[in-house]
CSV table of C-alpha atoms and ligand atoms in Angstrom, one decimal:
chain,number,residue,atom,x,y,z
G,254,MET,CA,65.0,2.7,38.4
G,255,GLN,CA,63.1,5.8,37.4
G,256,ASN,CA,62.8,6.3,33.6
G,257,PRO,CA,65.1,9.2,32.4
G,258,LEU,CA,62.2,11.1,30.9
G,259,GLU,CA,60.1,10.8,34.1
G,260,LYS,CA,63.1,12.0,36.0
G,261,ALA,CA,63.6,15.0,33.8
G,262,ARG,CA,59.8,15.9,33.9
G,263,GLU,CA,59.8,15.5,37.7
G,264,TYR,CA,62.9,17.7,38.0
G,265,GLU,CA,61.2,20.4,35.8
G,266,THR,CA,58.1,20.4,38.0
G,267,LEU,CA,60.2,20.7,41.2
G,268,HIS,CA,62.7,23.3,39.9
G,269,LYS,CA,61.1,25.6,37.4
G,270,LYS,CA,59.8,27.7,40.3
G,271,ASP,CA,63.3,28.6,41.5
G,272,ALA,CA,64.5,29.2,38.0
G,273,ASP,CA,65.2,33.0,38.0
G,274,PRO,CA,62.1,35.1,37.9
G,275,GLU,CA,63.8,37.8,35.9
G,276,ARG,CA,63.8,36.2,32.6
G,277,PRO,CA,63.9,37.9,29.2
G,278,ALA,CA,60.3,38.9,28.3
G,279,PHE,CA,60.0,37.3,24.8
G,280,HIS,CA,63.1,35.2,24.1
G,281,LEU,CA,62.7,31.5,24.9
G,282,THR,CA,64.9,30.3,27.7
G,283,PRO,CA,65.1,26.7,28.9
G,284,MET,CA,62.5,25.8,31.5
G,285,VAL,CA,65.4,25.0,33.8
G,286,GLY,CA,69.0,24.2,33.3
G,287,TRP,CA,71.0,24.2,30.0
G,288,MET,CA,69.8,25.0,26.4
G,289,ASN,CA,71.7,24.9,23.1
G,290,ASP,CA,70.5,24.4,19.5
G,291,PRO,CA,66.8,24.9,18.4
G,292,ASN,CA,65.4,21.6,17.2
G,293,GLY,CA,62.2,20.5,15.5
G,294,PHE,CA,61.1,24.1,14.7
G,295,SER,CA,57.8,23.2,12.9
G,296,ILE,CA,54.1,23.5,12.7
G,297,TYR,CA,52.0,20.8,14.5
G,298,LYS,CA,48.2,21.0,14.6
G,299,ASP,CA,48.3,24.7,13.7
G,300,GLU,CA,50.8,25.7,16.4
G,301,TYR,CA,54.5,26.4,16.2
G,302,HIS,CA,56.5,24.0,18.1
G,303,LEU,CA,60.1,24.4,19.1
G,304,PHE,CA,62.2,21.8,20.8
G,305,TYR,CA,65.7,22.5,22.0
G,306,GLN,CA,68.9,20.8,23.1
G,307,TYR,CA,68.4,20.6,26.8
G,308,TYR,CA,70.1,19.4,30.0
G,309,PRO,CA,67.6,20.2,32.8
G,310,PHE,CA,69.8,19.2,35.7
G,311,ASP,CA,72.7,21.7,35.3
G,312,VAL,CA,73.5,25.0,33.6
G,313,HIS,CA,76.3,23.2,31.6
G,314,TRP,CA,75.9,20.8,28.7
G,315,GLY,CA,75.1,17.2,29.7
G,316,PRO,CA,73.7,14.2,27.7
G,317,THR,CA,71.0,16.2,25.9
G,318,HIS,CA,67.3,15.8,26.2
G,319,TRP,CA,64.8,17.7,24.1
G,320,GLY,CA,63.1,20.6,25.8
G,321,HIS,CA,59.8,21.7,24.3
G,322,ALA,CA,57.7,24.8,23.9
G,323,LYS,CA,55.0,26.0,21.6
G,324,THR,CA,53.8,29.4,20.5
G,325,LYS,CA,51.0,30.9,18.3
G,326,ASP,CA,52.9,34.1,17.5
G,327,PHE,CA,56.6,33.5,18.0
G,328,ILE,CA,56.6,35.9,21.0
G,329,LYS,CA,54.7,34.3,23.8
G,330,TRP,CA,55.9,30.8,24.5
G,331,GLU,CA,54.2,28.0,26.5
G,332,TYR,CA,56.4,25.4,28.0
G,333,LEU,CA,55.6,21.8,27.4
G,334,PRO,CA,57.1,18.9,29.4
G,335,CYS,CA,60.5,17.6,28.3
G,336,ALA,CA,59.9,15.7,25.1
G,337,ILE,CA,62.6,13.1,24.9
G,338,ALA,CA,65.5,11.9,27.1
G,339,PRO,CA,68.4,9.5,26.5
G,340,GLU,CA,67.1,6.2,27.6
G,341,HIS,CA,68.5,3.5,25.2
G,342,GLU,CA,72.0,2.3,24.5
G,343,TYR,CA,71.9,3.9,21.0
G,344,GLU,CA,71.5,7.4,22.5
G,345,SER,CA,73.5,7.0,25.7
G,346,ASN,CA,75.6,10.1,24.9
G,347,GLY,CA,72.5,12.2,24.3
G,348,CYS,CA,69.6,12.9,22.0
G,349,PHE,CA,71.4,15.4,19.8
G,350,SER,CA,69.9,18.0,17.4
G,351,GLY,CA,67.3,17.3,14.8
G,352,SER,CA,63.9,18.3,13.4
G,353,ALA,CA,60.2,17.5,13.4
G,354,ILE,CA,57.3,17.2,11.0
G,355,GLU,CA,53.6,16.4,11.1
G,356,LEU,CA,53.0,13.1,9.3
G,357,GLU,CA,50.1,12.5,6.9
G,358,ASP,CA,48.3,10.6,9.7
G,359,GLY,CA,48.5,13.5,12.1
G,360,ARG,CA,51.2,12.1,14.3
G,361,GLN,CA,54.3,14.2,15.1
G,362,LEU,CA,57.7,12.8,14.0
G,363,LEU,CA,60.9,13.8,15.7
G,364,LEU,CA,64.2,12.9,14.0
G,365,TYR,CA,67.3,13.3,16.1
G,366,THR,CA,70.8,12.0,16.4
G,367,GLY,CA,71.6,9.4,18.9
G,368,GLY,CA,75.1,9.5,20.2
G,369,SER,CA,76.5,6.2,21.6
G,370,LYS,CA,79.7,4.2,22.1
G,371,GLY,CA,80.7,1.7,19.4
G,372,THR,CA,83.3,0.5,16.9
G,373,ASP,CA,83.9,3.0,14.1
G,374,GLU,CA,84.5,2.5,10.3
G,375,LYS,CA,88.3,2.1,10.9
G,376,GLY,CA,87.6,-0.7,13.5
G,377,ARG,CA,88.6,1.5,16.5
G,378,GLU,CA,86.6,0.4,19.6
G,379,ASN,CA,84.8,2.6,22.1
G,380,GLN,CA,84.3,5.5,19.8
G,381,ASP,CA,81.5,8.1,20.0
G,382,LEU,CA,79.2,7.1,17.1
G,383,GLN,CA,76.3,9.1,15.8
G,384,GLN,CA,73.2,7.6,14.2
G,385,GLN,CA,69.7,8.9,13.3
G,386,CYS,CA,66.8,8.0,15.4
G,387,ALA,CA,63.0,8.7,15.4
G,388,ALA,CA,60.3,9.2,18.0
G,389,ILE,CA,56.6,9.6,17.2
G,390,GLY,CA,54.1,11.4,19.3
G,391,ASP,CA,51.0,13.6,19.7
G,392,GLY,CA,52.6,16.9,20.5
G,393,ILE,CA,53.4,16.1,24.1
G,394,ASN,CA,54.4,12.4,24.5
G,395,PHE,CA,56.7,10.6,22.2
G,396,THR,CA,57.7,7.0,21.7
G,397,LYS,CA,61.0,6.0,20.3
G,398,VAL,CA,60.5,3.7,17.3
G,399,GLU,CA,61.4,0.0,17.6
G,400,ASN,CA,64.0,-0.1,14.8
G,401,ASN,CA,66.2,2.8,16.0
G,402,PRO,CA,68.6,3.9,14.7
G,403,ILE,CA,66.6,4.3,11.5
G,404,ILE,CA,69.7,5.7,9.7
G,405,PRO,CA,72.6,3.7,11.1
G,406,VAL,CA,76.2,4.5,10.5
G,407,THR,CA,76.3,1.7,7.9
G,408,ASP,CA,74.1,3.9,5.7
G,409,ILE,CA,76.9,6.5,5.5
G,410,PRO,CA,78.4,6.5,2.0
G,411,GLU,CA,82.0,5.5,1.3
G,412,GLY,CA,84.6,7.8,2.9
G,413,GLY,CA,82.4,9.3,5.6
G,414,ASN,CA,83.4,8.9,9.2
G,415,TRP,CA,81.0,7.4,11.7
G,416,LEU,CA,81.8,9.9,14.5
G,417,ASP,CA,80.3,13.0,12.8
G,418,PHE,CA,76.9,12.1,11.3
G,419,ARG,CA,74.3,14.3,12.8
G,420,ASP,CA,71.6,17.0,12.9
G,421,PRO,CA,68.8,15.6,10.6
G,422,LYS,CA,66.7,18.3,9.1
G,423,ILE,CA,63.6,16.9,7.5
G,424,TYR,CA,61.4,18.6,4.8
G,425,LYS,CA,58.8,17.5,2.4
G,426,GLU,CA,59.3,17.7,-1.4
G,427,ASP,CA,57.2,16.4,-4.2
G,428,GLY,CA,55.3,13.9,-2.0
G,429,ARG,CA,58.2,12.4,-0.2
G,430,TYR,CA,60.5,13.3,2.7
G,431,ILE,CA,64.1,14.4,2.4
G,432,VAL,CA,66.5,14.7,5.2
G,433,LEU,CA,69.8,16.6,5.3
G,434,LEU,CA,72.7,15.4,7.5
G,435,ALA,CA,76.1,16.8,8.4
G,436,ASN,CA,78.9,14.3,7.9
G,437,ARG,CA,82.7,14.4,7.8
G,438,PRO,CA,84.5,12.8,4.9
G,439,ASP,CA,88.1,11.6,4.6
G,440,ASP,CA,89.7,15.0,4.3
G,441,GLY,CA,88.5,15.9,7.8
G,442,SER,CA,86.1,18.6,6.6
G,443,GLY,CA,82.4,18.5,6.1
G,444,ARG,CA,79.6,17.7,3.7
G,445,VAL,CA,75.9,17.7,3.6
G,446,LEU,CA,74.3,14.4,2.8
G,447,MET,CA,70.7,13.8,1.6
G,448,TYR,CA,68.4,10.8,2.2
G,449,GLU,CA,64.9,10.3,1.0
G,450,SER,CA,61.9,8.4,2.4
G,451,GLU,CA,58.2,7.7,1.7
G,452,ASP,CA,57.1,7.4,5.3
G,453,GLY,CA,59.8,9.3,7.3
G,454,LEU,CA,61.1,6.1,8.8
G,455,ASN,CA,62.7,4.1,6.0
G,456,TRP,CA,65.4,6.1,4.4
G,457,SER,CA,67.7,5.6,1.4
G,458,TYR,CA,70.8,7.6,0.6
G,459,MET,CA,70.5,10.1,-2.3
G,460,GLY,CA,73.7,12.0,-2.6
G,461,ILE,CA,75.8,14.9,-1.5
G,462,LEU,CA,74.2,18.4,-1.6
G,463,ASP,CA,77.4,20.3,-0.9
G,464,GLU,CA,80.8,19.8,0.7
G,465,CYS,CA,83.3,22.2,2.2
G,466,HIS,CA,86.8,20.8,1.3
G,467,ASN,CA,88.1,22.4,4.4
G,468,GLU,CA,87.0,25.8,3.2
G,469,TYR,CA,84.5,27.8,5.3
G,470,GLY,CA,85.3,25.8,8.4
G,471,LYS,CA,85.1,22.1,8.8
G,472,ILE,CA,82.0,20.2,9.5
G,473,TRP,CA,78.8,22.3,8.9
G,474,GLU,CA,76.6,21.5,11.8
G,475,CYS,CA,72.8,21.8,11.7
G,476,PRO,CA,72.3,22.2,8.0
G,477,ASP,CA,69.1,23.6,6.6
G,478,PHE,CA,68.0,24.0,3.0
G,479,PHE,CA,65.0,25.8,1.4
G,480,LEU,CA,63.7,27.7,-1.6
G,481,LEU,CA,63.2,31.4,-0.9
G,482,ASP,CA,62.4,34.2,-3.3
G,483,GLY,CA,63.4,32.1,-6.3
G,484,LYS,CA,66.8,31.0,-4.9
G,485,TRP,CA,67.9,28.0,-2.8
G,486,VAL,CA,69.5,28.7,0.5
G,487,LEU,CA,71.8,26.4,2.4
G,488,LEU,CA,72.5,27.3,6.0
G,489,GLY,CA,75.2,25.7,8.1
G,490,SER,CA,77.1,26.3,11.3
G,491,PRO,CA,80.7,25.5,10.6
G,492,GLN,CA,83.1,24.4,13.3
G,493,GLU,CA,86.7,25.6,13.1
G,494,MET,CA,86.2,28.5,10.8
G,495,VAL,CA,89.4,30.3,9.7
G,496,ASN,CA,89.1,34.1,9.8
G,497,ASP,CA,88.3,35.7,6.5
G,498,GLY,CA,88.5,39.5,6.7
G,499,LEU,CA,85.4,40.9,8.4
G,500,GLU,CA,83.2,38.2,6.8
G,501,PHE,CA,84.0,35.2,8.9
G,502,HIS,CA,85.5,35.2,12.4
G,503,PRO,CA,87.6,32.2,13.7
G,504,GLY,CA,85.9,29.4,15.5
G,505,TYR,CA,82.2,28.5,15.5
G,506,GLY,CA,80.7,30.5,12.6
G,507,THR,CA,77.6,30.7,10.5
G,508,LEU,CA,77.3,30.3,6.8
G,509,THR,CA,74.6,31.2,4.2
G,510,ILE,CA,75.1,29.8,0.6
G,511,ILE,CA,72.6,31.1,-1.9
G,512,GLY,CA,72.4,29.4,-5.3
G,513,GLN,CA,70.5,27.3,-7.8
G,514,TYR,CA,69.5,23.7,-7.2
G,515,ASN,CA,68.6,21.0,-9.7
G,516,LYS,CA,66.4,18.5,-8.0
G,517,GLY,CA,67.0,15.8,-10.6
G,518,SER,CA,70.8,15.8,-10.5
G,519,LEU,CA,71.0,17.1,-6.9
G,520,LYS,CA,73.4,19.7,-8.2
G,521,PHE,CA,73.6,22.8,-6.0
G,522,THR,CA,75.4,25.7,-7.7
G,523,ARG,CA,76.7,28.4,-5.4
G,524,GLU,CA,76.2,32.0,-6.3
G,525,HIS,CA,76.6,34.0,-3.1
G,526,LEU,CA,78.1,33.1,0.2
G,527,HIS,CA,78.2,35.1,3.5
G,528,ALA,CA,77.9,34.9,7.2
G,529,ILE,CA,74.4,34.6,8.6
G,530,ASP,CA,74.9,36.9,11.6
G,531,TYR,CA,78.0,39.0,12.6
G,532,GLY,CA,77.4,39.0,16.3
G,533,THR,CA,79.2,37.3,19.2
G,534,ASP,CA,76.3,35.0,20.2
G,535,PHE,CA,74.5,33.3,17.3
G,536,TYR,CA,74.7,29.6,16.3
G,537,ALA,CA,72.9,26.6,14.8
G,538,PRO,CA,69.8,28.4,13.3
G,539,GLN,CA,66.8,26.4,12.1
G,540,THR,CA,63.9,27.5,9.9
G,541,LEU,CA,60.3,26.7,9.2
G,542,GLU,CA,57.7,27.9,6.7
G,543,THR,CA,54.6,29.4,8.2
G,544,LYS,CA,51.1,28.7,6.9
G,545,ASP,CA,51.1,32.1,5.2
G,546,GLY,CA,54.3,31.2,3.4
G,547,ARG,CA,56.9,33.1,5.4
G,548,ARG,CA,60.3,31.6,6.1
G,549,ILE,CA,61.1,32.1,9.8
G,550,MET,CA,64.5,31.4,11.4
G,551,ILE,CA,65.4,31.0,15.0
G,552,ALA,CA,68.9,30.4,16.4
G,553,TRP,CA,70.7,29.7,19.7
G,554,MET,CA,71.6,33.1,21.1
G,555,MET,CA,75.0,31.9,22.3
G,556,ASN,CA,78.2,30.5,20.8
G,557,TRP,CA,80.2,27.5,22.1
G,558,THR,CA,83.2,29.7,22.7
G,559,ASN,CA,81.3,31.8,25.3
G,560,VAL,CA,79.4,29.1,27.2
G,561,SER,CA,81.8,28.9,30.2
G,562,PHE,CA,81.3,32.6,31.0
G,563,GLN,CA,78.2,32.5,33.1
G,564,MET,CA,76.8,34.7,35.8
G,565,PRO,CA,76.8,33.3,39.3
G,566,ASP,CA,73.8,31.6,40.9
G,567,ILE,CA,71.9,31.0,37.7
G,568,HIS,CA,69.2,28.3,37.3
G,569,TYR,CA,69.0,28.5,33.5
G,570,PHE,CA,71.5,29.2,30.8
G,571,SER,CA,71.0,30.9,27.4
G,572,ALA,CA,68.2,31.7,25.1
G,573,MET,CA,66.9,31.5,21.6
G,574,THR,CA,67.1,34.5,19.3
G,575,LEU,CA,64.0,36.4,18.3
G,576,PRO,CA,62.4,34.5,15.4
G,577,ARG,CA,63.2,36.4,12.1
G,578,GLU,CA,61.6,36.5,8.7
G,579,LEU,CA,64.0,35.8,5.9
G,580,HIS,CA,64.2,37.1,2.4
G,581,VAL,CA,66.8,36.9,-0.4
G,582,ARG,CA,67.5,40.3,-1.8
G,583,ASN,CA,70.4,41.2,-4.1
G,584,GLY,CA,72.3,38.0,-3.3
G,585,ARG,CA,72.0,38.4,0.4
G,586,LEU,CA,69.9,36.7,3.0
G,587,CYS,CA,68.0,39.5,4.8
G,588,GLN,CA,66.4,39.2,8.2
G,589,GLU,CA,63.8,41.1,10.0
G,590,PRO,CA,62.0,40.6,13.4
G,591,VAL,CA,58.8,38.7,13.0
G,592,LYS,CA,56.0,41.1,12.4
G,593,GLU,CA,54.0,39.6,15.4
G,594,LEU,CA,56.4,41.6,17.7
G,595,GLU,CA,54.7,44.8,16.7
G,596,GLN,CA,51.5,43.9,18.7
G,597,TYR,CA,53.5,44.2,21.8
G,598,ARG,CA,54.8,47.7,21.3
G,599,ILE,CA,53.7,50.4,23.8
G,600,ASN,CA,54.8,53.9,24.6
G,601,PRO,CA,55.6,55.1,21.1
G,602,VAL,CA,58.2,57.9,20.9
G,603,MET,CA,58.9,59.6,17.6
G,604,VAL,CA,61.8,62.0,17.0
G,605,LYS,CA,61.6,63.5,13.5
G,606,ASP,CA,64.3,64.9,11.4
G,607,THR,CA,66.4,66.1,14.3
G,608,SER,CA,70.1,67.2,14.2
G,609,VAL,CA,72.6,65.3,16.3
G,610,LYS,CA,76.3,65.9,16.8
G,611,GLU,CA,77.3,66.1,20.5
G,612,GLU,CA,76.2,63.1,22.5
G,613,THR,CA,72.5,63.5,22.9
G,614,SER,CA,69.6,61.6,24.5
G,615,PHE,CA,65.9,61.9,23.9
G,616,GLU,CA,63.3,61.8,26.5
G,617,GLN,CA,61.8,58.3,27.0
G,618,VAL,CA,64.1,56.8,24.3
G,619,LYS,CA,65.6,54.3,26.7
G,620,GLY,CA,65.0,50.9,28.2
G,621,ARG,CA,66.0,47.3,28.1
G,622,TYR,CA,62.8,45.9,26.6
G,623,LEU,CA,62.8,47.9,23.4
G,624,ASP,CA,62.1,48.1,19.7
G,625,LEU,CA,64.1,51.1,18.4
G,626,THR,CA,64.5,52.2,14.8
G,627,VAL,CA,67.0,54.9,13.9
G,628,LYS,CA,67.4,56.3,10.4
G,629,VAL,CA,70.5,58.5,10.0
G,630,THR,CA,70.9,60.9,7.1
G,631,PRO,CA,73.9,63.1,6.5
G,632,ALA,CA,73.5,66.8,6.9
G,633,ASP,CA,76.6,67.2,4.8
G,634,THR,CA,77.9,70.5,3.5
G,635,ASP,CA,80.7,70.4,1.0
G,636,GLU,CA,83.4,70.9,3.6
G,637,ALA,CA,81.9,68.7,6.3
G,638,LYS,CA,81.0,65.1,5.7
G,639,TYR,CA,80.2,63.0,8.8
G,640,GLU,CA,82.4,59.9,9.3
G,641,ILE,CA,81.3,58.5,12.6
G,642,PHE,CA,77.8,57.9,14.1
G,643,GLU,CA,77.7,56.2,17.4
G,644,MET,CA,74.9,54.9,19.6
G,645,LYS,CA,75.5,53.9,23.2
G,646,ILE,CA,72.9,51.5,24.6
G,647,ALA,CA,72.3,49.9,28.0
G,648,LYS,CA,74.1,52.9,29.4
G,649,ASN,CA,74.5,54.4,32.8
G,650,ASP,CA,77.3,56.5,34.3
G,651,ARG,CA,79.6,53.5,34.3
G,652,PHE,CA,78.6,51.1,31.6
G,653,HIS,CA,77.5,51.0,28.0
G,654,THR,CA,77.5,49.0,24.8
G,655,SER,CA,78.6,50.8,21.6
G,656,ILE,CA,77.2,50.6,18.1
G,657,LEU,CA,79.5,52.6,15.9
G,658,TYR,CA,79.0,53.3,12.2
G,659,ASP,CA,82.2,54.3,10.4
G,660,ARG,CA,81.1,55.7,7.1
G,661,LYS,CA,84.6,55.9,5.6
G,662,LYS,CA,85.4,52.3,6.3
G,663,GLY,CA,81.8,51.2,5.6
G,664,THR,CA,81.6,49.2,8.8
G,665,ILE,CA,79.6,48.8,11.9
G,666,THR,CA,81.4,47.8,15.1
G,667,VAL,CA,79.5,46.6,18.1
G,668,ASP,CA,81.5,46.6,21.3
G,669,ARG,CA,80.3,45.4,24.7
G,670,THR,CA,83.7,45.8,26.4
G,671,ASP,CA,82.3,48.5,28.7
G,672,SER,CA,79.1,46.8,29.4
G,673,GLY,CA,80.2,45.7,32.8
G,674,VAL,CA,81.1,42.1,31.8
G,675,ARG,CA,83.7,40.4,33.9
G,676,PHE,CA,84.9,37.8,31.4
G,677,ASP,CA,87.8,38.3,28.9
G,678,ILE,CA,86.1,36.9,25.9
G,679,VAL,CA,85.4,38.4,22.4
G,680,HIS,CA,83.4,41.6,23.0
G,681,LYS,CA,83.8,43.3,19.7
G,682,ARG,CA,82.7,42.5,16.2
G,683,GLU,CA,83.0,44.6,13.1
G,684,PHE,CA,81.3,44.0,9.8
G,685,TYR,CA,80.7,45.7,6.4
G,686,VAL,CA,77.5,47.4,5.6
G,687,ALA,CA,76.3,48.9,2.3
G,688,ASP,CA,77.2,52.4,1.3
G,689,ARG,CA,73.9,54.3,1.0
G,690,ASP,CA,75.4,57.8,0.6
G,691,GLY,CA,75.8,58.2,4.3
G,692,CYS,CA,72.3,57.0,5.2
G,693,ILE,CA,72.0,54.1,7.5
G,694,ASP,CA,69.0,52.3,9.0
G,695,LEU,CA,69.4,50.6,12.4
G,696,ARG,CA,66.7,48.5,14.1
G,697,LEU,CA,67.6,47.4,17.6
G,698,ILE,CA,65.6,44.8,19.6
G,699,MET,CA,66.5,44.6,23.3
G,700,ASP,CA,65.2,42.1,25.8
G,701,LYS,CA,66.8,42.4,29.2
G,702,ASP,CA,70.2,41.0,28.5
G,703,SER,CA,70.3,40.7,24.7
G,704,MET,CA,70.6,43.0,21.8
G,705,GLU,CA,69.8,42.1,18.2
G,706,LEU,CA,70.7,44.7,15.6
G,707,PHE,CA,69.2,44.7,12.1
G,708,VAL,CA,71.1,47.0,9.6
G,709,ASN,CA,69.6,48.4,6.4
G,710,ASP,CA,66.5,46.3,6.3
G,711,GLY,CA,68.2,43.3,7.7
G,712,GLU,CA,71.1,43.0,5.1
G,713,GLN,CA,73.3,42.4,8.1
G,714,THR,CA,72.5,41.4,11.7
G,715,HIS,CA,74.4,41.3,14.9
G,716,THR,CA,73.2,39.3,17.8
G,717,GLY,CA,74.9,39.5,21.2
G,718,VAL,CA,74.2,39.0,24.9
G,719,ILE,CA,75.0,41.8,27.3
G,720,TYR,CA,75.1,40.7,30.9
G,721,THR,CA,75.0,44.1,32.4
G,722,ASP,CA,73.3,45.9,35.2
G,723,LEU,CA,69.6,46.2,34.4
G,724,SER,CA,69.5,49.8,35.6
G,725,ALA,CA,71.8,50.7,32.7
G,726,GLU,CA,69.1,51.7,30.3
G,727,ASP,CA,70.0,55.0,28.7
G,728,ILE,CA,70.6,55.5,25.0
G,729,THR,CA,72.7,58.2,23.5
G,730,PHE,CA,73.4,59.3,19.9
G,731,ALA,CA,76.4,61.2,18.6
G,732,ALA,CA,78.3,62.0,15.4
G,733,ASP,CA,81.6,63.7,14.5
G,734,LYS,CA,79.7,66.1,12.2
G,735,GLU,CA,76.1,67.0,12.2
G,736,VAL,CA,73.6,64.3,11.1
G,737,LYS,CA,69.8,64.1,11.0
G,738,VAL,CA,68.1,61.3,12.8
G,739,ASP,CA,64.6,59.9,12.7
G,740,ILE,CA,63.8,57.7,15.7
G,741,GLU,CA,60.9,55.5,16.4
G,742,SER,CA,61.1,53.9,19.7
G,743,TYR,CA,58.7,51.5,21.6
G,744,THR,CA,58.8,49.7,24.8
G,745,LEU,CA,58.0,46.0,24.4
G,746,GLU,CA,55.6,44.7,27.0
G,747,ILE,CA,54.6,41.1,27.0
G,748,ASP,CA,51.9,40.1,29.6
G,749,LYS,CA,52.5,36.5,30.6
B,21,FRU,C1,75.6,22.2,17.5
B,21,FRU,C2,75.8,20.8,18.0
B,21,FRU,C3,75.1,19.8,17.1
B,21,FRU,C4,74.8,18.6,18.0
B,21,FRU,C5,74.4,19.4,19.3
B,21,FRU,C6,74.7,18.6,20.5
B,21,FRU,O1,75.6,23.2,18.4
B,21,FRU,O2,77.1,20.5,18.2
B,21,FRU,O3,75.9,19.4,16.0
B,21,FRU,O4,73.8,17.8,17.5
B,21,FRU,O5,75.1,20.6,19.3
B,21,FRU,O6,74.2,19.2,21.7
């Protein structure tokens, strides 16, 4: 019988040609088939590698493989052959999410979760167990280690279930490796466990970094943890979030916890807590630190709730977000597009200090491959303060997506109901933004069928897909009372 990895690689070779030619220009999509979480986002031999949850044979989830790509600048990606496939009993349900690191000896270590059938901690048979596995390679080919699973379910501390133990995120600290893992304790919620290792293969349990006690969702999938701008930041993707005002929506959410961390006692003290992204399509982010010390995050530009709503006749499904540089400012995790994107800007259009009230468009400020910055300033007189500023994007006579700033409420609402979408899913998200005396800064990145909005220097972001007619490319601006706008617009052109 053909080995599963060879089968996946052969399938890639045969089918990547018919995988839709009209891809996004600079967002990574799977070579063919299905993609979910980013995995193993890391530097290997001076290049940035990204693996991803991957099922090449269909546009729906199946026992996951790891797809693989690399980049020098986060914008142009080069596909590499499928990295790992489920081939052993301990990973028969799939090679789930994980991370990667370059070992001291120059080899590349992949840590992932192997899902398989077994007897759980309560003695129930035929359960879906999750255990941590390793594969070692040279940047292209990987060999699973002999003693997988290297962190078996029996290494889960007292009270943890064996069915939810996943998504190892490795990092190096003070000369040894640490791995974070999501696990579900007795109360049915989630906690983040830490293990340590000298060599990346032999691990011992350290303790609990944080636990959710059924608050902020249940299990926090795909945890990540790093020091940034003097604070420690814990990222997680909680399942089964309960709605909390405009901060957290129900279902699959995202969570940033900013705080202090004492390495000796493993005590993480929370200081600030908020969603990572307020959009409809953002999940399971992962970060790396670049050689020049920047913390870059990439996420799956999708959400489990929306995955069954697919366009007909597709050969690939979903994409990653644009990689974003992170900073902690005033208790918030702020995001901006990687600066490398700027090299790909052409056709600059500047509109300076111009009044807008009625719905207005500006020559050449349009498109679906776009980097657009709009700064709005009130032109207030005593009797006339503006309350609403609205941009319509991806617009034609019939369709548009709306970005609406409500100054009185202090919110932005993004609404794709009128984008031409044919599925009755969540199309609208509203979130709070800072009150800057009526001034608001919006940066919008568009790449064919996606929009990523960065508000007020990335204090809030909204990520969403808009499966709408590509000819809908107009942009208009309007306000209920006169405002001044400064617009900087570029087409993004990426030669492949
Ligand atoms: C998150 C997730 C992970 C898991 C993977 C499986 O989206 O559920 O927890 O490892 O997807 O594909």
